[in-house]
Short mmCIF file of C-alpha atoms in Angstrom, two decimals:
data_model
loop_
_atom_site.label_atom_id
_atom_site.label_comp_id
_atom_site.label_asym_id
_atom_site.label_seq_id
_atom_site.Cartn_x
_atom_site.Cartn_y
_atom_site.Cartn_z
CA MET A 1 143.39 38.79 108.79
CA ARG A 2 140.48 41.24 108.97
CA THR A 3 137.10 39.70 109.49
CA GLU A 4 133.92 40.82 107.72
CA ASN A 5 132.77 42.52 110.93
CA SER A 6 135.93 44.63 111.15
CA VAL A 7 135.52 45.67 107.51
CA ALA A 8 131.92 46.73 108.14
CA ILE A 9 132.95 48.77 111.19
CA VAL A 10 135.28 51.02 109.12
CA PRO A 11 132.51 52.73 107.06
CA LYS A 12 130.48 53.22 110.25
CA ARG A 13 133.45 54.93 111.91
CA ILE A 14 133.92 57.15 108.84
CA LYS A 15 130.23 58.13 108.85
CA SER A 16 130.35 58.76 112.61
CA SER A 17 133.47 60.90 112.23
CA ALA A 18 131.90 62.91 109.39
CA LYS A 19 128.74 63.45 111.45
CA VAL A 20 130.72 64.67 114.46
CA LYS A 21 132.71 67.03 112.22
CA ARG A 22 129.52 68.37 110.64
CA VAL A 23 127.92 68.96 114.05
CA ALA A 24 131.09 70.69 115.28
CA VAL A 25 131.16 73.01 112.24
CA GLN A 26 127.48 73.86 112.62
CA THR A 27 127.92 74.51 116.35
CA ALA A 28 130.88 76.81 115.71
CA LEU A 29 128.92 78.61 113.00
CA TYR A 30 125.93 79.16 115.29
CA LEU A 31 128.22 80.44 118.04
CA VAL A 32 129.80 82.95 115.66
CA LEU A 33 126.37 84.08 114.46
CA ALA A 34 125.16 84.38 118.06
CA VAL A 35 128.16 86.55 118.97
CA LEU A 36 127.62 88.76 115.91
CA ALA A 37 123.90 89.05 116.76
CA LEU A 38 124.76 90.15 120.30
CA ILE A 39 127.18 92.76 118.96
CA VAL A 40 124.44 94.13 116.70
CA LEU A 41 121.74 94.06 119.40
CA LEU A 42 123.91 95.50 122.18
CA PRO A 43 123.43 99.18 121.12
CA PHE A 44 119.66 98.62 120.94
CA TYR A 45 119.66 97.15 124.42
CA PHE A 46 121.74 100.06 125.70
CA MET A 47 119.27 102.46 124.10
CA LEU A 48 116.26 100.68 125.62
CA GLU A 49 117.58 100.34 129.16
CA SER A 50 118.94 103.89 129.20
CA SER A 51 115.51 105.22 128.27
CA PHE A 52 114.14 103.85 131.56
CA LYS A 53 116.83 105.38 133.77
CA THR A 54 116.49 108.56 135.74
CA TYR A 55 118.36 111.65 134.63
CA GLY A 56 120.91 111.35 137.47
CA GLU A 57 121.51 107.64 136.99
CA ALA A 58 122.06 108.04 133.25
CA LEU A 59 124.81 110.60 133.92
CA GLY A 60 126.49 108.36 136.48
CA THR A 61 128.40 105.12 136.21
CA PHE A 62 127.20 102.74 133.52
CA THR A 63 124.97 99.91 134.71
CA TRP A 64 123.40 97.10 132.72
CA PHE A 65 119.98 97.56 134.34
CA PRO A 66 118.18 100.63 135.72
CA LYS A 67 118.33 100.67 139.50
CA GLU A 68 115.07 102.55 139.73
CA PRO A 69 113.15 102.21 136.42
CA SER A 70 111.57 105.48 135.42
CA VAL A 71 109.58 106.82 132.47
CA GLU A 72 110.59 110.44 133.00
CA GLY A 73 112.45 110.41 129.69
CA TYR A 74 109.25 109.44 127.86
CA ARG A 75 107.23 112.04 129.76
CA TYR A 76 109.76 114.70 128.84
CA ILE A 77 109.86 113.98 125.11
CA LEU A 78 106.09 113.38 124.79
CA GLY A 79 104.99 116.24 127.02
CA ASN A 80 105.77 119.93 127.14
CA ASN A 81 109.47 120.62 126.71
CA PRO A 82 111.48 123.78 126.01
CA TYR A 83 112.44 122.50 122.54
CA ASN A 84 108.82 122.50 121.27
CA ILE A 85 109.18 118.90 120.12
CA ASN A 86 105.97 117.00 119.50
CA LEU A 87 106.88 113.52 118.33
CA LEU A 88 103.33 112.64 117.30
CA GLY A 89 103.09 115.78 115.19
CA ASN A 90 106.52 115.19 113.65
CA PHE A 91 105.54 111.58 112.95
CA GLY A 92 102.35 112.80 111.24
CA ILE A 93 104.36 115.15 108.98
CA THR A 94 106.69 112.28 108.10
CA LEU A 95 103.73 110.07 107.15
CA LEU A 96 102.17 112.90 105.14
CA ILE A 97 105.33 113.09 103.04
CA THR A 98 106.27 109.42 102.89
CA VAL A 99 103.03 107.47 102.41
CA PRO A 100 101.57 109.22 99.31
CA THR A 101 105.01 109.35 97.69
CA MET A 102 105.55 105.68 98.44
CA LEU A 103 102.19 104.50 97.07
CA VAL A 104 102.31 106.53 93.87
CA GLY A 105 106.02 105.84 93.33
CA VAL A 106 105.67 102.07 93.73
CA PHE A 107 102.61 102.02 91.43
CA VAL A 108 104.43 103.98 88.70
CA SER A 109 107.55 101.83 89.13
CA ALA A 110 105.45 98.65 88.83
CA LEU A 111 103.80 99.98 85.68
CA ALA A 112 107.21 100.71 84.14
CA ALA A 113 108.51 97.30 85.25
CA PHE A 114 105.54 95.58 83.61
CA THR A 115 106.24 97.47 80.39
CA PHE A 116 109.91 96.49 80.36
CA ALA A 117 109.17 92.88 81.33
CA LYS A 118 106.19 91.99 79.13
CA ARG A 119 105.87 94.59 76.37
CA GLN A 120 108.06 94.10 73.32
CA PHE A 121 108.89 97.32 71.47
CA ASP A 122 111.85 98.86 69.68
CA GLY A 123 114.36 100.29 72.12
CA ASN A 124 113.16 98.28 75.12
CA GLY A 125 116.65 97.09 76.00
CA ILE A 126 118.25 100.47 75.33
CA LEU A 127 115.77 102.35 77.52
CA PHE A 128 116.18 99.82 80.31
CA SER A 129 119.97 100.15 80.09
CA ILE A 130 119.67 103.93 80.35
CA LEU A 131 117.43 103.46 83.38
CA LEU A 132 120.04 101.22 85.01
CA PHE A 133 122.74 103.77 84.20
CA THR A 134 120.88 106.40 86.25
CA MET A 135 121.35 104.18 89.30
CA MET A 136 125.10 104.87 89.08
CA ILE A 137 124.68 108.65 89.40
CA PRO A 138 125.24 109.78 93.01
CA GLY A 139 122.31 111.65 94.46
CA THR A 140 124.56 114.45 95.74
CA ILE A 141 125.36 115.44 92.13
CA LEU A 142 121.67 116.12 91.45
CA MET A 143 121.05 117.88 94.75
CA MET A 144 122.04 121.39 93.67
CA PRO A 145 120.32 121.38 90.22
CA GLN A 146 117.16 120.01 91.81
CA TYR A 147 117.25 122.67 94.52
CA ILE A 148 117.66 125.45 91.92
CA ILE A 149 114.68 124.13 89.93
CA PHE A 150 112.40 124.07 92.96
CA ALA A 151 113.70 127.48 94.08
CA ASP A 152 112.81 128.94 90.65
CA LEU A 153 109.34 127.43 91.03
CA ASP A 154 109.07 129.04 94.49
CA LEU A 155 108.45 125.67 96.15
CA ILE A 156 111.14 125.85 98.84
CA GLY A 157 109.53 125.61 102.26
CA THR A 158 106.81 123.24 101.05
CA VAL A 159 106.56 119.44 101.01
CA ILE A 160 106.27 119.27 97.21
CA PRO A 161 110.07 118.95 96.57
CA LEU A 162 110.10 115.99 98.96
CA MET A 163 107.17 114.24 97.27
CA LEU A 164 107.13 115.09 93.57
CA PRO A 165 110.41 113.42 92.42
CA GLY A 166 109.58 110.14 94.14
CA MET A 167 106.14 109.97 92.55
CA PHE A 168 107.79 109.40 89.17
CA GLY A 169 109.15 106.09 90.43
CA SER A 170 112.55 104.70 91.29
CA ALA A 171 115.06 103.01 88.99
CA THR A 172 115.95 100.50 91.72
CA CYS A 173 112.28 99.69 92.29
CA VAL A 174 111.69 99.26 88.53
CA PHE A 175 114.64 96.88 88.24
CA PHE A 176 113.53 94.83 91.24
CA LEU A 177 109.90 94.54 90.13
CA ARG A 178 110.88 93.78 86.53
CA GLN A 179 112.82 90.75 87.74
CA PHE A 180 109.74 89.50 89.56
CA ILE A 181 107.21 90.22 86.80
CA ARG A 182 109.35 88.41 84.21
CA GLY A 183 108.61 85.22 86.13
CA ILE A 184 104.85 85.52 85.57
CA PRO A 185 103.86 83.17 82.70
CA ASP A 186 103.09 84.87 79.40
CA SER A 187 100.21 82.42 78.92
CA LEU A 188 98.24 84.27 81.63
CA ILE A 189 98.66 87.56 79.78
CA ASP A 190 97.69 85.94 76.46
CA ALA A 191 94.57 84.48 78.06
CA ALA A 192 93.65 87.90 79.43
CA LYS A 193 94.08 89.42 75.96
CA LEU A 194 91.70 86.83 74.53
CA ASP A 195 89.15 87.90 77.13
CA GLY A 196 89.35 91.44 75.75
CA MET A 197 91.47 93.06 78.45
CA ASN A 198 93.85 95.85 77.46
CA TYR A 199 97.34 96.13 78.91
CA PHE A 200 96.36 98.52 81.69
CA LYS A 201 93.59 96.22 82.90
CA ILE A 202 95.99 93.29 82.68
CA PHE A 203 98.40 95.25 84.85
CA VAL A 204 95.78 96.22 87.44
CA TYR A 205 93.77 92.98 87.66
CA LEU A 206 96.46 90.39 86.91
CA ILE A 207 100.02 91.63 87.42
CA LEU A 208 99.51 93.60 90.64
CA PRO A 209 97.72 90.79 92.54
CA LEU A 210 100.37 88.27 91.47
CA SER A 211 103.20 90.62 92.44
CA TRP A 212 102.17 91.27 96.04
CA PRO A 213 105.33 89.78 97.65
CA ALA A 214 107.61 91.99 95.54
CA LEU A 215 105.35 95.02 95.95
CA ILE A 216 105.23 94.65 99.74
CA SER A 217 109.01 94.33 99.96
CA GLN A 218 109.42 97.50 97.89
CA ILE A 219 106.82 99.35 99.95
CA VAL A 220 108.66 98.43 103.14
CA LEU A 221 112.04 99.51 101.72
CA TRP A 222 110.56 102.73 100.32
CA PHE A 223 108.90 103.57 103.63
CA ILE A 224 112.12 102.97 105.55
CA GLY A 225 114.03 105.25 103.16
CA GLY A 226 111.45 108.03 103.39
CA TYR A 227 110.99 107.62 107.14
CA ASN A 228 114.73 107.93 107.78
CA ASP A 229 115.30 110.76 105.29
CA TYR A 230 117.11 113.61 107.00
CA MET A 231 118.85 115.65 104.32
CA GLY A 232 115.78 116.27 102.15
CA PRO A 233 113.54 117.79 104.85
CA LEU A 234 116.48 119.73 106.25
CA ILE A 235 117.10 121.38 102.87
CA TYR A 236 113.58 122.00 101.63
CA LEU A 237 111.34 122.57 104.65
CA GLN A 238 113.62 125.24 106.18
CA SER A 239 111.36 125.87 109.16
CA ASN A 240 112.69 127.23 112.45
CA ASP A 241 109.69 125.68 114.19
CA VAL A 242 110.66 122.12 115.13
CA SER A 243 106.98 121.12 115.29
CA GLU A 244 106.79 121.66 111.51
CA GLN A 245 109.72 119.34 110.75
CA THR A 246 109.83 115.62 110.08
CA LEU A 247 110.62 113.16 112.84
CA GLN A 248 114.29 112.63 111.99
CA VAL A 249 115.05 116.35 111.78
CA ALA A 250 113.27 116.97 115.08
CA LEU A 251 115.22 114.18 116.80
CA ALA A 252 118.52 115.47 115.41
CA TYR A 253 117.68 118.99 116.59
CA PHE A 254 116.80 117.74 120.07
CA SER A 255 119.97 115.65 120.35
CA SER A 256 122.24 118.47 119.15
CA SER A 257 120.58 121.02 121.45
CA GLN A 258 121.68 119.26 124.61
CA ASN A 259 124.51 120.84 126.60
CA SER A 260 127.74 118.89 126.43
CA GLY A 261 128.19 116.79 129.57
CA MET A 262 124.63 117.47 130.79
CA GLU A 263 122.63 115.68 128.11
CA ASN A 264 119.16 114.41 128.96
CA ILE A 265 120.16 110.89 128.02
CA PRO A 266 116.88 109.18 129.06
CA ALA A 267 114.88 111.60 126.86
CA ILE A 268 117.26 111.14 123.91
CA MET A 269 117.09 107.36 124.22
CA ALA A 270 113.32 107.43 124.72
CA SER A 271 112.87 109.44 121.53
CA SER A 272 115.07 106.95 119.68
CA VAL A 273 113.06 104.00 121.00
CA LEU A 274 109.78 105.61 119.97
CA SER A 275 111.13 106.44 116.51
CA ILE A 276 112.05 102.83 115.67
CA ILE A 277 108.76 101.29 116.87
CA PRO A 278 106.88 101.98 113.58
CA LEU A 279 109.69 100.35 111.60
CA LEU A 280 109.68 97.28 113.85
CA VAL A 281 105.91 96.94 113.60
CA LEU A 282 106.06 97.33 109.81
CA TYR A 283 108.80 94.72 109.44
CA ILE A 284 107.15 92.20 111.78
CA ALA A 285 103.79 92.62 110.04
CA PHE A 286 105.18 92.13 106.53
CA GLN A 287 108.22 89.98 107.24
CA LYS A 288 106.86 86.99 105.31
CA PHE A 289 106.14 89.03 102.16
CA PHE A 290 109.36 91.00 102.51
CA ILE A 291 111.66 87.97 102.64
CA SER A 292 109.81 85.95 99.98
CA GLY A 293 109.64 88.91 97.60
CA ILE A 294 113.37 89.54 97.78
CA ALA A 295 114.24 85.85 97.56
CA VAL A 296 112.04 85.16 94.53
CA SER A 297 113.11 88.30 92.66
CA GLY A 298 116.74 87.51 93.30
CA MET A 299 116.36 84.12 91.58
CA LYS A 300 114.89 85.52 88.36
CA ASP A 301 117.07 85.73 85.30
#
């Protein structure tokens, strides 16, 4: 016959077995994630260590570490080179195009999102559905009509075609911000109305400060999209002088100009490392807002 002690031991064994199984599953999961993280980070490591190799070593047998660390690749791409590439100048042109477009576009998108989220008017749902429908239209379909319009306005070769469309906002940004703003209590808006504030003041002094996490996440995403844009500047700037191009176009020109088999790999990798530093700094600086903004907006109905 089983004693009371033996009966009590059985649940303990079951709990112990379940705990061991849970730990084993978590360990296996972390190992899989670690392997996937290494696979993702491996190209970045290869890019970083290759940027510190000498020209001869980079063309030789692959090694995991530079035998004689050198910064000649950085000197080449940042100094005088036969390709007339000035990364700081190209970076400045990229910021000139991206930052104003980003700030105005996010502001306009937030204003539209506030209207769709908190203003009740006839056709609100229909207009928002039409806005969502535009997200399904591939950008390549609009590329030619847009180019013809700007060509008729004699704006090809200027930065206006790269900035003007974005300043009218983004459907994706409006949808994202609308989800966030819908979570702001209506009682706050009603209280502001009682204080005599109109809707624009409510938007500026109430909605924008409360929407900072969502706004920051959209600013980061917008900046990344504009910073990495290659096709737009290539089509509209049309300058043979690389110093007048954006960063991504200049890097692509430099990479494609290398002779096959004799590429200046350290310089190519150094330029790639320098180009991703602003994005890393931006993400690290606003990581908290970026993650919380996306998480909260994703939970809204």
